[in-house]
CSV table of C-alpha atoms in Angstrom, one decimal:
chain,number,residue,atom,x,y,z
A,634,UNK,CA,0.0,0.0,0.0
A,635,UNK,CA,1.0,3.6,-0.7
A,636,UNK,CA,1.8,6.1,1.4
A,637,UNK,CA,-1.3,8.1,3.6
A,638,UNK,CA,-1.7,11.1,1.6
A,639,UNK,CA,-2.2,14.1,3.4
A,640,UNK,CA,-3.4,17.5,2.4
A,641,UNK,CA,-4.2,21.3,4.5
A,642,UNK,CA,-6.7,21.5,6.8
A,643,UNK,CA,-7.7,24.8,5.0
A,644,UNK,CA,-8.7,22.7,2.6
A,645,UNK,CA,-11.3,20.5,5.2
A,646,UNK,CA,-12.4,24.2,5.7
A,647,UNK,CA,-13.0,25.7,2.1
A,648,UNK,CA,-14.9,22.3,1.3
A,649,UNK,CA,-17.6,22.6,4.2
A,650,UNK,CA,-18.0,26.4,3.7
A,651,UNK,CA,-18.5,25.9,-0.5
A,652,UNK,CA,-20.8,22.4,0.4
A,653,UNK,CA,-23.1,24.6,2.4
A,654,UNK,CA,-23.2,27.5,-0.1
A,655,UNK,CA,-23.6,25.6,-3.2
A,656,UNK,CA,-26.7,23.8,-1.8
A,657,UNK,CA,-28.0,27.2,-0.2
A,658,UNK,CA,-28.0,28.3,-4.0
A,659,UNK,CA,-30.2,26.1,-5.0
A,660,UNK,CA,-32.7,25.0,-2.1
A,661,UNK,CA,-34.3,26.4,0.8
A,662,UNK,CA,-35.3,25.2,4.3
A,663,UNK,CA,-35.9,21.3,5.0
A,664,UNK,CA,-34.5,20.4,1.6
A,665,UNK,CA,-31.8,22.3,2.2
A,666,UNK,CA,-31.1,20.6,5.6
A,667,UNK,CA,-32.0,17.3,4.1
A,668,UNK,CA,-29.2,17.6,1.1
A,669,UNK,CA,-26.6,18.5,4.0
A,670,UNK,CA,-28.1,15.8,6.5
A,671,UNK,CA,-28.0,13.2,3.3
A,672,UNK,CA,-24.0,14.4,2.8
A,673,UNK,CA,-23.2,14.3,5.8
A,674,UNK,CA,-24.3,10.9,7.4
A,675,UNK,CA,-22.8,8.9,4.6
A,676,UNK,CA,-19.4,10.4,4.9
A,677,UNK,CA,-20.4,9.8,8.8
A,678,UNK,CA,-20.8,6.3,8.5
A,679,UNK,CA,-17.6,5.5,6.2
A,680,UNK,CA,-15.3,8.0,8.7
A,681,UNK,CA,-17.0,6.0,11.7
A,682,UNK,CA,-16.0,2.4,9.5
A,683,UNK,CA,-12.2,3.9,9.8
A,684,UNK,CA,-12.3,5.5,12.9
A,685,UNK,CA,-13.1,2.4,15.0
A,686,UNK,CA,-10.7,0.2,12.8
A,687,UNK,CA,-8.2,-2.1,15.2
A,688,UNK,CA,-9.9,-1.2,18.4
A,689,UNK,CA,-11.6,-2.9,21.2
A,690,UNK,CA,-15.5,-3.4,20.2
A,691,UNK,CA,-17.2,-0.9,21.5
A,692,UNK,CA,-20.6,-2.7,23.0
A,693,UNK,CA,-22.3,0.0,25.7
A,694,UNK,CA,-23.8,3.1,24.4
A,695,UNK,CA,-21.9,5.2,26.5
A,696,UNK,CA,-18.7,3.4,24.9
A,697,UNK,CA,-20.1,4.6,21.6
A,698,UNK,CA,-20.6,8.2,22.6
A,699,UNK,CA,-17.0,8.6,24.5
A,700,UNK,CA,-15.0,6.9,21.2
A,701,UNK,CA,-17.3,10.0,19.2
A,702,UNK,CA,-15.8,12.6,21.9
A,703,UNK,CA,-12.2,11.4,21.8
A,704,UNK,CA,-11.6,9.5,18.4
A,705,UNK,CA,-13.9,10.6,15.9
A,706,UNK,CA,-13.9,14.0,17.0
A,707,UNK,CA,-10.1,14.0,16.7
A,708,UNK,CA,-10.2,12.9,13.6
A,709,UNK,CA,-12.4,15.2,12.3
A,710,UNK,CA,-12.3,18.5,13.9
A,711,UNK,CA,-9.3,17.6,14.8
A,712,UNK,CA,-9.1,17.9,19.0
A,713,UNK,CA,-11.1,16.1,21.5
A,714,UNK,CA,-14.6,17.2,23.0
A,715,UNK,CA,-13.7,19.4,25.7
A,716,UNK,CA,-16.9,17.9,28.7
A,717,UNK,CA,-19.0,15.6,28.5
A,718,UNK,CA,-22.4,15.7,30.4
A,719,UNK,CA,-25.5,12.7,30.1
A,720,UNK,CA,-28.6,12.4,32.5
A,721,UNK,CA,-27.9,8.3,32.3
A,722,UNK,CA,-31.0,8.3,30.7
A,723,UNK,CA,-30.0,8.2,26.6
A,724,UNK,CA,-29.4,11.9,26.4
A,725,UNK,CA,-25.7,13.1,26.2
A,726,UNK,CA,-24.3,16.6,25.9
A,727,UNK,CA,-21.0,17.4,23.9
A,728,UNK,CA,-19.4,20.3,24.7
A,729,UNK,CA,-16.5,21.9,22.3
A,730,UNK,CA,-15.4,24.9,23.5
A,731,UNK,CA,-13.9,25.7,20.5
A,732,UNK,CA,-15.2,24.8,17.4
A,733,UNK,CA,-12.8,24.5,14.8
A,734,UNK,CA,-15.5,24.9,11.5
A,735,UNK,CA,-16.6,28.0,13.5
A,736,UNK,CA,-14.0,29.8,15.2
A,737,UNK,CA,-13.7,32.1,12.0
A,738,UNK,CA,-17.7,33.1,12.0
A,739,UNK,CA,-18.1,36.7,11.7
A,740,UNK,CA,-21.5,37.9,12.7
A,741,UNK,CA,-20.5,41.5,10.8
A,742,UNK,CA,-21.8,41.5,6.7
A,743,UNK,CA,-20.9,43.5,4.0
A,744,UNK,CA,-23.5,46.6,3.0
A,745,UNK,CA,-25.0,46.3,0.0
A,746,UNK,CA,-23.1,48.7,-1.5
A,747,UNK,CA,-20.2,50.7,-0.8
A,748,UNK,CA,-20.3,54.0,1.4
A,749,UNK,CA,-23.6,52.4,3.0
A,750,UNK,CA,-24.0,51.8,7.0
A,751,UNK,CA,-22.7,48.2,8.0
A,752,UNK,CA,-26.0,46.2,8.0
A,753,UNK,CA,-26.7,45.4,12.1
A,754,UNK,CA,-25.0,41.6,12.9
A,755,UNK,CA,-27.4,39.3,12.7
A,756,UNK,CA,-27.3,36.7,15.3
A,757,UNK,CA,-24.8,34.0,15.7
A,758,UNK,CA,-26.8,31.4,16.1
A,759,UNK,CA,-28.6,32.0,13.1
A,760,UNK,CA,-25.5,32.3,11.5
A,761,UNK,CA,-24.4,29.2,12.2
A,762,UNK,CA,-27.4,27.1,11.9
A,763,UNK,CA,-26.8,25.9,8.2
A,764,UNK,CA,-23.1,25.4,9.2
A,765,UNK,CA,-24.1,22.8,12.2
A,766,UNK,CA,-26.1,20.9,9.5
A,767,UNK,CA,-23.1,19.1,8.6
A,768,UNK,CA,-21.5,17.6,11.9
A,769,UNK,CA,-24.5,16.7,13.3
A,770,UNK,CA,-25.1,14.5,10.3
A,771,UNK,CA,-21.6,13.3,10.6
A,772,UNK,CA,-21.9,12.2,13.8
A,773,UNK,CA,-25.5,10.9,13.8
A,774,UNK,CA,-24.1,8.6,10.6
A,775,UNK,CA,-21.1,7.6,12.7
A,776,UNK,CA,-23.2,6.6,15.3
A,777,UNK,CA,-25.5,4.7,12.9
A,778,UNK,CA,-22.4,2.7,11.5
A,779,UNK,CA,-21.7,1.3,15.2
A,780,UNK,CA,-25.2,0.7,15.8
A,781,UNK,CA,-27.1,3.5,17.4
A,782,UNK,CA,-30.2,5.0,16.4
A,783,UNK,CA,-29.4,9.0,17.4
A,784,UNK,CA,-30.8,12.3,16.9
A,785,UNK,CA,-28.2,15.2,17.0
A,786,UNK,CA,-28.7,18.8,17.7
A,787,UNK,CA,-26.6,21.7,17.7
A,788,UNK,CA,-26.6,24.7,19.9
A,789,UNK,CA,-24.6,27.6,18.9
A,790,UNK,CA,-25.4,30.3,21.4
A,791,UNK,CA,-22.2,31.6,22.8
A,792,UNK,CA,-19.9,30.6,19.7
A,793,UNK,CA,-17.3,29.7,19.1
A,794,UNK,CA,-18.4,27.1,22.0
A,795,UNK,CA,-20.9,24.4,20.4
A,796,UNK,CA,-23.0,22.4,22.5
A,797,UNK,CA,-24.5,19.1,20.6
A,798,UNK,CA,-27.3,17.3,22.0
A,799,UNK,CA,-27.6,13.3,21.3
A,800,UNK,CA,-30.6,11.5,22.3
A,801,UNK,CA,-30.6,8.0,21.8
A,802,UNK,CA,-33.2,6.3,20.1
A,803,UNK,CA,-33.7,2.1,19.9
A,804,UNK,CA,-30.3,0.5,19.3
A,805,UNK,CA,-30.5,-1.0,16.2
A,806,UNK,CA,-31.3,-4.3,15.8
A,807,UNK,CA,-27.5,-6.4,16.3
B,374,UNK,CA,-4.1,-21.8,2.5
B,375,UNK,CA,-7.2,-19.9,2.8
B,376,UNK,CA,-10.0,-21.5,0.8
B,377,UNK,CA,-12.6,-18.8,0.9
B,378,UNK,CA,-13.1,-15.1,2.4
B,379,UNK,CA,-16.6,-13.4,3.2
B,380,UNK,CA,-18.1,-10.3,4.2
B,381,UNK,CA,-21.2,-10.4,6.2
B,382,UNK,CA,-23.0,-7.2,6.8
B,383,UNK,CA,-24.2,-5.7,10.3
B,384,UNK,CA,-27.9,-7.4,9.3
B,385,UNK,CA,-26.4,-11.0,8.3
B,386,UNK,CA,-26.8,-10.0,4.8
B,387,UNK,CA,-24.1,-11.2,2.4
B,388,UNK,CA,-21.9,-8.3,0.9
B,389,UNK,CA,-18.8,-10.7,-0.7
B,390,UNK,CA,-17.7,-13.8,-1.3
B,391,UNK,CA,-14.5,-15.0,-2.9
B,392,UNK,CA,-13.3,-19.1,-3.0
B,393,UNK,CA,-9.9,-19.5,-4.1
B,394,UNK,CA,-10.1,-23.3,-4.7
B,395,UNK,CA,-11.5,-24.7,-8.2
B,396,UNK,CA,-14.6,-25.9,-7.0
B,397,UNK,CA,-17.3,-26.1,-4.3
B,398,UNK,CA,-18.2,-22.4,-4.0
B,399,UNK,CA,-21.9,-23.7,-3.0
B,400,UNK,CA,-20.5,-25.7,-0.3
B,401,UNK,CA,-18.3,-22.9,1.3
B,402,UNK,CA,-20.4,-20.4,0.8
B,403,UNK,CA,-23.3,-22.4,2.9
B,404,UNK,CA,-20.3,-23.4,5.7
B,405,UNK,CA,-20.2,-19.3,5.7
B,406,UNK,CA,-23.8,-19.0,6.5
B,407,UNK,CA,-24.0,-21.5,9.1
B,408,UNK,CA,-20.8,-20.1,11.0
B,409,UNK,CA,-23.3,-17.2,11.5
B,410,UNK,CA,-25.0,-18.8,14.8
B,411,UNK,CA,-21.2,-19.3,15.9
B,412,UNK,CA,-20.8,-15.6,15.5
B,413,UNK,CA,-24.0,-14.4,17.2
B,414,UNK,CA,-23.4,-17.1,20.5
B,415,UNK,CA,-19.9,-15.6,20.5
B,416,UNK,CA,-21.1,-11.8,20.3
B,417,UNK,CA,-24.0,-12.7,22.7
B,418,UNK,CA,-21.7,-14.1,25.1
B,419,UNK,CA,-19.4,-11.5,24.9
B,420,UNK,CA,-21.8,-8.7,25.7
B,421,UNK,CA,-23.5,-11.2,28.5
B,422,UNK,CA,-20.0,-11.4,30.9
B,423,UNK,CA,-20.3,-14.5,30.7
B,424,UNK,CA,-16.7,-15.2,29.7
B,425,UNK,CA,-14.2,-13.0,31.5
B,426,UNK,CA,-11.8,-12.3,29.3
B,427,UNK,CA,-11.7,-8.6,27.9
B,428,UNK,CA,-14.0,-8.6,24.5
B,429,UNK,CA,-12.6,-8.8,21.6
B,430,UNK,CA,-13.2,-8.3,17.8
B,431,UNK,CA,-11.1,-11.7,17.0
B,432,UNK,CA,-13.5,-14.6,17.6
B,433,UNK,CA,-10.9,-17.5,16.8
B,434,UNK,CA,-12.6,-20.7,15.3
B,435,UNK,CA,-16.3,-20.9,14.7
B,436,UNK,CA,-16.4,-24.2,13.4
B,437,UNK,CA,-14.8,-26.8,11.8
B,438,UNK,CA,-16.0,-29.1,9.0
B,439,UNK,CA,-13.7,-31.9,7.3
B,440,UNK,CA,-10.2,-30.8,7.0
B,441,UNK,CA,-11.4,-26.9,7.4
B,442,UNK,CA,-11.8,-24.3,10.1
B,443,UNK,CA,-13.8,-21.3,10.3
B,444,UNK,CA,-12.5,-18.3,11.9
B,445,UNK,CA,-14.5,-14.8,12.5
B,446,UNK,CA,-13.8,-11.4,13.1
B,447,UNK,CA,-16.5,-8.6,14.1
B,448,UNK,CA,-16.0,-4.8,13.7
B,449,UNK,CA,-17.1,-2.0,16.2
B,450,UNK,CA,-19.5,-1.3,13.1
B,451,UNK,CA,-20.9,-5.2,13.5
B,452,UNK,CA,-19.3,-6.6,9.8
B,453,UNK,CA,-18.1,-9.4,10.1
B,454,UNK,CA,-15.4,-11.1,8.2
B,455,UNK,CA,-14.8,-14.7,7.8
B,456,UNK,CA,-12.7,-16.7,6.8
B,457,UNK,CA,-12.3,-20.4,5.8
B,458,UNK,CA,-8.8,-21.8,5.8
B,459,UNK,CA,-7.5,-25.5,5.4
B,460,UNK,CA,-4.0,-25.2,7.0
B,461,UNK,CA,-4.6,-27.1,10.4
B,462,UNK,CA,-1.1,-25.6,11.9
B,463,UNK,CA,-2.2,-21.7,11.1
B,464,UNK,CA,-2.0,-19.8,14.2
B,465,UNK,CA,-4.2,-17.3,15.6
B,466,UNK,CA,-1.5,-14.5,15.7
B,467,UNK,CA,-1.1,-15.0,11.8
B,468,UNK,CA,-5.1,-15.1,11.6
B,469,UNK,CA,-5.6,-11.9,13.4
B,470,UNK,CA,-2.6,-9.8,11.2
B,471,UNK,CA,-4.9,-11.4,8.0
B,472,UNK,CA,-7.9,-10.3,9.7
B,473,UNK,CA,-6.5,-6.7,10.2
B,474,UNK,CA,-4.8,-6.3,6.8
B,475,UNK,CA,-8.4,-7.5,5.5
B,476,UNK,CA,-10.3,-5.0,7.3
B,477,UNK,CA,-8.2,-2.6,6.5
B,478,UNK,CA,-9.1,-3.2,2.7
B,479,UNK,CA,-12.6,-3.5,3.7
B,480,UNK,CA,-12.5,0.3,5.2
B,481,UNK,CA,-11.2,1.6,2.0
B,482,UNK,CA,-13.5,-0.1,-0.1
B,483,UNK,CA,-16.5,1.0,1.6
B,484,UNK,CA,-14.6,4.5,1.4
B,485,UNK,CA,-15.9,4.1,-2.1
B,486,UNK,CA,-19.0,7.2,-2.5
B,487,UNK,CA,-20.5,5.6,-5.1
B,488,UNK,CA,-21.1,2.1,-2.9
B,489,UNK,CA,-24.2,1.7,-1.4
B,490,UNK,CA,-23.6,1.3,2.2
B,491,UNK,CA,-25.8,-2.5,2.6
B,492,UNK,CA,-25.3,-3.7,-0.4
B,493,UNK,CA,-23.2,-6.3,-1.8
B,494,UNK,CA,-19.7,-4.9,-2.3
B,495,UNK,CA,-18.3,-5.0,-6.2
B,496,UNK,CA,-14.7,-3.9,-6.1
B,497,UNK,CA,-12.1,-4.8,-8.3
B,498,UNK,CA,-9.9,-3.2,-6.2
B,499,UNK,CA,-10.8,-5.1,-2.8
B,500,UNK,CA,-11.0,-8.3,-4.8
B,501,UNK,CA,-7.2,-7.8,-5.9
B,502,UNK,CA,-6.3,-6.7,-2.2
B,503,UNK,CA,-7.9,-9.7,-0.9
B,504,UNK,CA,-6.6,-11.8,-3.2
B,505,UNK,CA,-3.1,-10.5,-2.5
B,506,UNK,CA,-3.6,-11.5,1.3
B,507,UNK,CA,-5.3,-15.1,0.8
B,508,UNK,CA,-2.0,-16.1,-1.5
B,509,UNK,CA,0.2,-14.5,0.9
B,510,UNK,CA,-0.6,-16.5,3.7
B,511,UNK,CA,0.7,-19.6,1.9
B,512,UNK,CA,4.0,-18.2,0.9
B,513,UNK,CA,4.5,-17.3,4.3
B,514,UNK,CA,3.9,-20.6,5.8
Protein backbone atom coordinates (compact mmCIF):
# COMPACT_ATOMS: atom_id res chain seq x y z
CA UNK A 1 0.00 0.00 0.00
CA UNK A 2 0.96 3.60 -0.72
CA UNK A 3 1.78 6.11 1.39
CA UNK A 4 -1.29 8.06 3.60
CA UNK A 5 -1.67 11.14 1.62
CA UNK A 6 -2.24 14.07 3.43
CA UNK A 7 -3.39 17.50 2.41
CA UNK A 8 -4.23 21.28 4.53
CA UNK A 9 -6.72 21.49 6.84
CA UNK A 10 -7.72 24.83 5.02
CA UNK A 11 -8.70 22.68 2.59
CA UNK A 12 -11.26 20.50 5.15
CA UNK A 13 -12.44 24.16 5.75
CA UNK A 14 -13.03 25.66 2.08
CA UNK A 15 -14.88 22.25 1.32
CA UNK A 16 -17.59 22.58 4.21
CA UNK A 17 -18.05 26.40 3.66
CA UNK A 18 -18.51 25.90 -0.46
CA UNK A 19 -20.82 22.42 0.44
CA UNK A 20 -23.11 24.64 2.41
CA UNK A 21 -23.21 27.53 -0.15
CA UNK A 22 -23.56 25.64 -3.22
CA UNK A 23 -26.65 23.80 -1.75
CA UNK A 24 -28.01 27.17 -0.24
CA UNK A 25 -28.01 28.34 -4.00
CA UNK A 26 -30.20 26.15 -4.97
CA UNK A 27 -32.73 25.03 -2.13
CA UNK A 28 -34.27 26.35 0.80
CA UNK A 29 -35.26 25.19 4.35
CA UNK A 30 -35.91 21.31 4.99
CA UNK A 31 -34.51 20.40 1.60
CA UNK A 32 -31.78 22.29 2.19
CA UNK A 33 -31.08 20.60 5.61
CA UNK A 34 -32.03 17.26 4.13
CA UNK A 35 -29.24 17.62 1.06
CA UNK A 36 -26.64 18.45 3.98
CA UNK A 37 -28.09 15.78 6.52
CA UNK A 38 -27.98 13.18 3.34
CA UNK A 39 -24.01 14.41 2.82
CA UNK A 40 -23.20 14.28 5.81
CA UNK A 41 -24.33 10.94 7.39
CA UNK A 42 -22.80 8.86 4.60
CA UNK A 43 -19.38 10.37 4.86
CA UNK A 44 -20.43 9.82 8.76
CA UNK A 45 -20.75 6.31 8.47
CA UNK A 46 -17.56 5.45 6.23
CA UNK A 47 -15.26 8.00 8.66
CA UNK A 48 -17.00 5.99 11.74
CA UNK A 49 -16.03 2.39 9.50
CA UNK A 50 -12.24 3.86 9.81
CA UNK A 51 -12.33 5.48 12.87
CA UNK A 52 -13.07 2.39 15.00
CA UNK A 53 -10.68 0.16 12.81
CA UNK A 54 -8.21 -2.08 15.21
CA UNK A 55 -9.87 -1.20 18.39
CA UNK A 56 -11.63 -2.86 21.21
CA UNK A 57 -15.55 -3.41 20.20
CA UNK A 58 -17.20 -0.87 21.49
CA UNK A 59 -20.59 -2.74 22.98
CA UNK A 60 -22.26 0.05 25.74
CA UNK A 61 -23.83 3.09 24.40
CA UNK A 62 -21.85 5.20 26.48
CA UNK A 63 -18.75 3.41 24.95
CA UNK A 64 -20.13 4.57 21.57
CA UNK A 65 -20.62 8.16 22.63
CA UNK A 66 -17.02 8.58 24.50
CA UNK A 67 -15.01 6.88 21.18
CA UNK A 68 -17.28 9.96 19.15
CA UNK A 69 -15.85 12.61 21.93
CA UNK A 70 -12.19 11.45 21.75
CA UNK A 71 -11.57 9.54 18.42
CA UNK A 72 -13.85 10.63 15.86
CA UNK A 73 -13.92 14.01 16.99
CA UNK A 74 -10.06 13.98 16.73
CA UNK A 75 -10.24 12.90 13.60
CA UNK A 76 -12.42 15.21 12.31
CA UNK A 77 -12.30 18.46 13.85
CA UNK A 78 -9.26 17.57 14.85
CA UNK A 79 -9.10 17.88 18.96
CA UNK A 80 -11.05 16.14 21.53
CA UNK A 81 -14.58 17.16 23.00
CA UNK A 82 -13.71 19.42 25.70
CA UNK A 83 -16.94 17.93 28.66
CA UNK A 84 -19.01 15.57 28.46
CA UNK A 85 -22.45 15.67 30.35
CA UNK A 86 -25.45 12.65 30.15
CA UNK A 87 -28.64 12.36 32.48
CA UNK A 88 -27.85 8.33 32.32
CA UNK A 89 -30.99 8.27 30.68
CA UNK A 90 -29.96 8.18 26.63
CA UNK A 91 -29.39 11.93 26.36
CA UNK A 92 -25.73 13.12 26.17
CA UNK A 93 -24.29 16.64 25.85
CA UNK A 94 -21.00 17.40 23.87
CA UNK A 95 -19.41 20.26 24.72
CA UNK A 96 -16.50 21.85 22.34
CA UNK A 97 -15.36 24.88 23.51
CA UNK A 98 -13.89 25.69 20.53
CA UNK A 99 -15.19 24.82 17.36
CA UNK A 100 -12.78 24.45 14.82
CA UNK A 101 -15.45 24.94 11.53
CA UNK A 102 -16.61 27.99 13.55
CA UNK A 103 -13.99 29.76 15.16
CA UNK A 104 -13.71 32.13 12.03
CA UNK A 105 -17.69 33.05 12.00
CA UNK A 106 -18.06 36.68 11.69
CA UNK A 107 -21.49 37.91 12.74
CA UNK A 108 -20.55 41.48 10.77
CA UNK A 109 -21.80 41.46 6.70
CA UNK A 110 -20.86 43.53 3.96
CA UNK A 111 -23.47 46.58 2.95
CA UNK A 112 -25.05 46.25 0.03
CA UNK A 113 -23.05 48.69 -1.46
CA UNK A 114 -20.20 50.65 -0.84
CA UNK A 115 -20.33 54.00 1.42
CA UNK A 116 -23.62 52.35 3.04
CA UNK A 117 -23.96 51.85 7.03
CA UNK A 118 -22.74 48.25 7.98
CA UNK A 119 -26.05 46.19 8.02
CA UNK A 120 -26.67 45.41 12.12
CA UNK A 121 -25.03 41.56 12.88
CA UNK A 122 -27.39 39.27 12.67
CA UNK A 123 -27.32 36.66 15.34
CA UNK A 124 -24.83 34.04 15.66
CA UNK A 125 -26.75 31.41 16.07
CA UNK A 126 -28.58 32.04 13.08
CA UNK A 127 -25.45 32.27 11.46
CA UNK A 128 -24.40 29.19 12.19
CA UNK A 129 -27.42 27.05 11.91
CA UNK A 130 -26.81 25.89 8.19
CA UNK A 131 -23.13 25.44 9.23
CA UNK A 132 -24.10 22.81 12.16
CA UNK A 133 -26.12 20.91 9.45
CA UNK A 134 -23.10 19.15 8.58
CA UNK A 135 -21.46 17.61 11.94
CA UNK A 136 -24.55 16.69 13.27
CA UNK A 137 -25.12 14.54 10.28
CA UNK A 138 -21.58 13.35 10.56
CA UNK A 139 -21.90 12.21 13.80
CA UNK A 140 -25.53 10.94 13.79
CA UNK A 141 -24.14 8.56 10.61
CA UNK A 142 -21.14 7.60 12.74
CA UNK A 143 -23.23 6.56 15.28
CA UNK A 144 -25.47 4.68 12.93
CA UNK A 145 -22.44 2.75 11.51
CA UNK A 146 -21.71 1.27 15.20
CA UNK A 147 -25.21 0.68 15.80
CA UNK A 148 -27.12 3.51 17.40
CA UNK A 149 -30.24 5.05 16.36
CA UNK A 150 -29.41 9.01 17.44
CA UNK A 151 -30.85 12.32 16.95
CA UNK A 152 -28.20 15.18 17.01
CA UNK A 153 -28.72 18.81 17.65
CA UNK A 154 -26.62 21.66 17.70
CA UNK A 155 -26.56 24.73 19.86
CA UNK A 156 -24.58 27.57 18.88
CA UNK A 157 -25.45 30.31 21.45
CA UNK A 158 -22.22 31.55 22.84
CA UNK A 159 -19.88 30.62 19.74
CA UNK A 160 -17.28 29.73 19.09
CA UNK A 161 -18.43 27.09 21.95
CA UNK A 162 -20.95 24.43 20.39
CA UNK A 163 -22.99 22.35 22.52
CA UNK A 164 -24.52 19.10 20.59
CA UNK A 165 -27.32 17.35 22.00
CA UNK A 166 -27.57 13.35 21.25
CA UNK A 167 -30.58 11.53 22.33
CA UNK A 168 -30.55 8.04 21.80
CA UNK A 169 -33.24 6.28 20.09
CA UNK A 170 -33.71 2.09 19.95
CA UNK A 171 -30.34 0.48 19.35
CA UNK A 172 -30.47 -1.02 16.19
CA UNK A 173 -31.26 -4.35 15.77
CA UNK A 174 -27.54 -6.41 16.29
CA UNK B 1 -4.14 -21.77 2.49
CA UNK B 2 -7.25 -19.86 2.81
CA UNK B 3 -10.04 -21.49 0.76
CA UNK B 4 -12.62 -18.79 0.91
CA UNK B 5 -13.10 -15.06 2.37
CA UNK B 6 -16.58 -13.40 3.21
CA UNK B 7 -18.07 -10.33 4.22
CA UNK B 8 -21.23 -10.40 6.19
CA UNK B 9 -23.03 -7.24 6.79
CA UNK B 10 -24.24 -5.71 10.29
CA UNK B 11 -27.93 -7.44 9.30
CA UNK B 12 -26.40 -11.01 8.32
CA UNK B 13 -26.84 -10.00 4.84
CA UNK B 14 -24.12 -11.23 2.43
CA UNK B 15 -21.91 -8.30 0.90
CA UNK B 16 -18.82 -10.72 -0.74
CA UNK B 17 -17.74 -13.83 -1.26
CA UNK B 18 -14.55 -15.01 -2.89
CA UNK B 19 -13.25 -19.05 -3.02
CA UNK B 20 -9.93 -19.52 -4.08
CA UNK B 21 -10.14 -23.31 -4.72
CA UNK B 22 -11.51 -24.70 -8.16
CA UNK B 23 -14.62 -25.93 -6.97
CA UNK B 24 -17.33 -26.10 -4.31
CA UNK B 25 -18.21 -22.43 -4.04
CA UNK B 26 -21.90 -23.72 -2.95
CA UNK B 27 -20.52 -25.66 -0.25
CA UNK B 28 -18.35 -22.92 1.32
CA UNK B 29 -20.44 -20.41 0.83
CA UNK B 30 -23.27 -22.43 2.91
CA UNK B 31 -20.34 -23.36 5.69
CA UNK B 32 -20.24 -19.32 5.72
CA UNK B 33 -23.83 -18.99 6.48
CA UNK B 34 -24.03 -21.51 9.12
CA UNK B 35 -20.78 -20.13 11.00
CA UNK B 36 -23.30 -17.16 11.55
CA UNK B 37 -24.95 -18.82 14.80
CA UNK B 38 -21.23 -19.25 15.87
CA UNK B 39 -20.85 -15.64 15.53
CA UNK B 40 -24.02 -14.43 17.18
CA UNK B 41 -23.38 -17.12 20.55
CA UNK B 42 -19.87 -15.57 20.55
CA UNK B 43 -21.13 -11.80 20.27
CA UNK B 44 -24.04 -12.74 22.68
CA UNK B 45 -21.70 -14.14 25.11
CA UNK B 46 -19.35 -11.50 24.86
CA UNK B 47 -21.82 -8.66 25.73
CA UNK B 48 -23.48 -11.15 28.53
CA UNK B 49 -19.96 -11.39 30.86
CA UNK B 50 -20.27 -14.46 30.70
CA UNK B 51 -16.66 -15.18 29.71
CA UNK B 52 -14.16 -13.00 31.51
CA UNK B 53 -11.85 -12.27 29.34
CA UNK B 54 -11.66 -8.56 27.94
CA UNK B 55 -14.03 -8.64 24.55
CA UNK B 56 -12.64 -8.83 21.56
CA UNK B 57 -13.19 -8.33 17.81
CA UNK B 58 -11.13 -11.66 17.05
CA UNK B 59 -13.55 -14.60 17.62
CA UNK B 60 -10.92 -17.48 16.78
CA UNK B 61 -12.55 -20.69 15.27
CA UNK B 62 -16.27 -20.93 14.70
CA UNK B 63 -16.45 -24.22 13.44
CA UNK B 64 -14.80 -26.77 11.82
CA UNK B 65 -16.01 -29.08 8.95
CA UNK B 66 -13.75 -31.91 7.27
CA UNK B 67 -10.22 -30.78 6.99
CA UNK B 68 -11.40 -26.93 7.35
CA UNK B 69 -11.76 -24.33 10.07
CA UNK B 70 -13.81 -21.28 10.28
CA UNK B 71 -12.53 -18.34 11.93
CA UNK B 72 -14.48 -14.81 12.47
CA UNK B 73 -13.78 -11.37 13.13
CA UNK B 74 -16.52 -8.60 14.12
CA UNK B 75 -16.03 -4.78 13.70
CA UNK B 76 -17.10 -1.98 16.17
CA UNK B 77 -19.50 -1.26 13.14
CA UNK B 78 -20.91 -5.17 13.50
CA UNK B 79 -19.31 -6.60 9.84
CA UNK B 80 -18.11 -9.39 10.05
CA UNK B 81 -15.44 -11.13 8.19
CA UNK B 82 -14.80 -14.66 7.84
CA UNK B 83 -12.65 -16.73 6.83
CA UNK B 84 -12.29 -20.37 5.81
CA UNK B 85 -8.81 -21.78 5.78
CA UNK B 86 -7.52 -25.49 5.35
CA UNK B 87 -4.02 -25.18 7.01
CA UNK B 88 -4.61 -27.07 10.39
CA UNK B 89 -1.15 -25.58 11.90
CA UNK B 90 -2.21 -21.71 11.09
CA UNK B 91 -1.99 -19.85 14.20
CA UNK B 92 -4.21 -17.34 15.63
CA UNK B 93 -1.45 -14.50 15.66
CA UNK B 94 -1.10 -14.98 11.78
CA UNK B 95 -5.09 -15.10 11.60
CA UNK B 96 -5.58 -11.94 13.39
CA UNK B 97 -2.55 -9.76 11.24
CA UNK B 98 -4.94 -11.43 8.03
CA UNK B 99 -7.91 -10.32 9.71
CA UNK B 100 -6.52 -6.74 10.17
CA UNK B 101 -4.84 -6.26 6.77
CA UNK B 102 -8.44 -7.55 5.52
CA UNK B 103 -10.29 -4.96 7.32
CA UNK B 104 -8.16 -2.58 6.46
CA UNK B 105 -9.08 -3.22 2.72
CA UNK B 106 -12.58 -3.50 3.73
CA UNK B 107 -12.48 0.26 5.19
CA UNK B 108 -11.22 1.59 2.01
CA UNK B 109 -13.49 -0.13 -0.11
CA UNK B 110 -16.55 0.96 1.63
CA UNK B 111 -14.61 4.54 1.44
CA UNK B 112 -15.86 4.09 -2.13
CA UNK B 113 -19.05 7.19 -2.55
CA UNK B 114 -20.55 5.58 -5.13
CA UNK B 115 -21.05 2.07 -2.89
CA UNK B 116 -24.19 1.71 -1.39
CA UNK B 117 -23.62 1.35 2.25
CA UNK B 118 -25.76 -2.52 2.65
CA UNK B 119 -25.27 -3.67 -0.44
CA UNK B 120 -23.19 -6.34 -1.83
CA UNK B 121 -19.66 -4.92 -2.33
CA UNK B 122 -18.30 -4.97 -6.20
CA UNK B 123 -14.67 -3.94 -6.06
CA UNK B 124 -12.12 -4.81 -8.32
CA UNK B 125 -9.85 -3.17 -6.25
CA UNK B 126 -10.83 -5.07 -2.82
CA UNK B 127 -11.00 -8.31 -4.79
CA UNK B 128 -7.22 -7.76 -5.86
CA UNK B 129 -6.28 -6.66 -2.16
CA UNK B 130 -7.87 -9.69 -0.91
CA UNK B 131 -6.60 -11.83 -3.20
CA UNK B 132 -3.13 -10.49 -2.51
CA UNK B 133 -3.65 -11.50 1.33
CA UNK B 134 -5.33 -15.06 0.77
CA UNK B 135 -2.02 -16.08 -1.50
CA UNK B 136 0.22 -14.54 0.92
CA UNK B 137 -0.64 -16.55 3.70
CA UNK B 138 0.69 -19.59 1.92
CA UNK B 139 4.01 -18.24 0.85
CA UNK B 140 4.52 -17.29 4.26
CA UNK B 141 3.94 -20.62 5.76
Amino acid sequence: MGKSRQCAESCVDYLALELVHHYRTQLQGPSLQAALDAVGERAGRQLAERCARDRAPLLEQLEAVKFICKEFWGEVFRKAVDNLRTNHRGTFVLRDTQFRWLVRLSQNQMPAQLGQPLPAPAAKADLAADFLLLPCALVRGALAQLGWDAAVTADAASLPQVDFTVVMRQQVQR
Amino acid sequence: MIVAVAVVGPINQPLYLSTFTDDESARLSTLVHCSLDAVEEKVAAGMRGVTTDVPDAYLGVLAVEEECKVYGFVTNTRTKLIVVVDDPLIKDDEMRAIFRRMHTAFADAVSNPFYVLGTPLVSPRFDASVRTIATSLGAAA
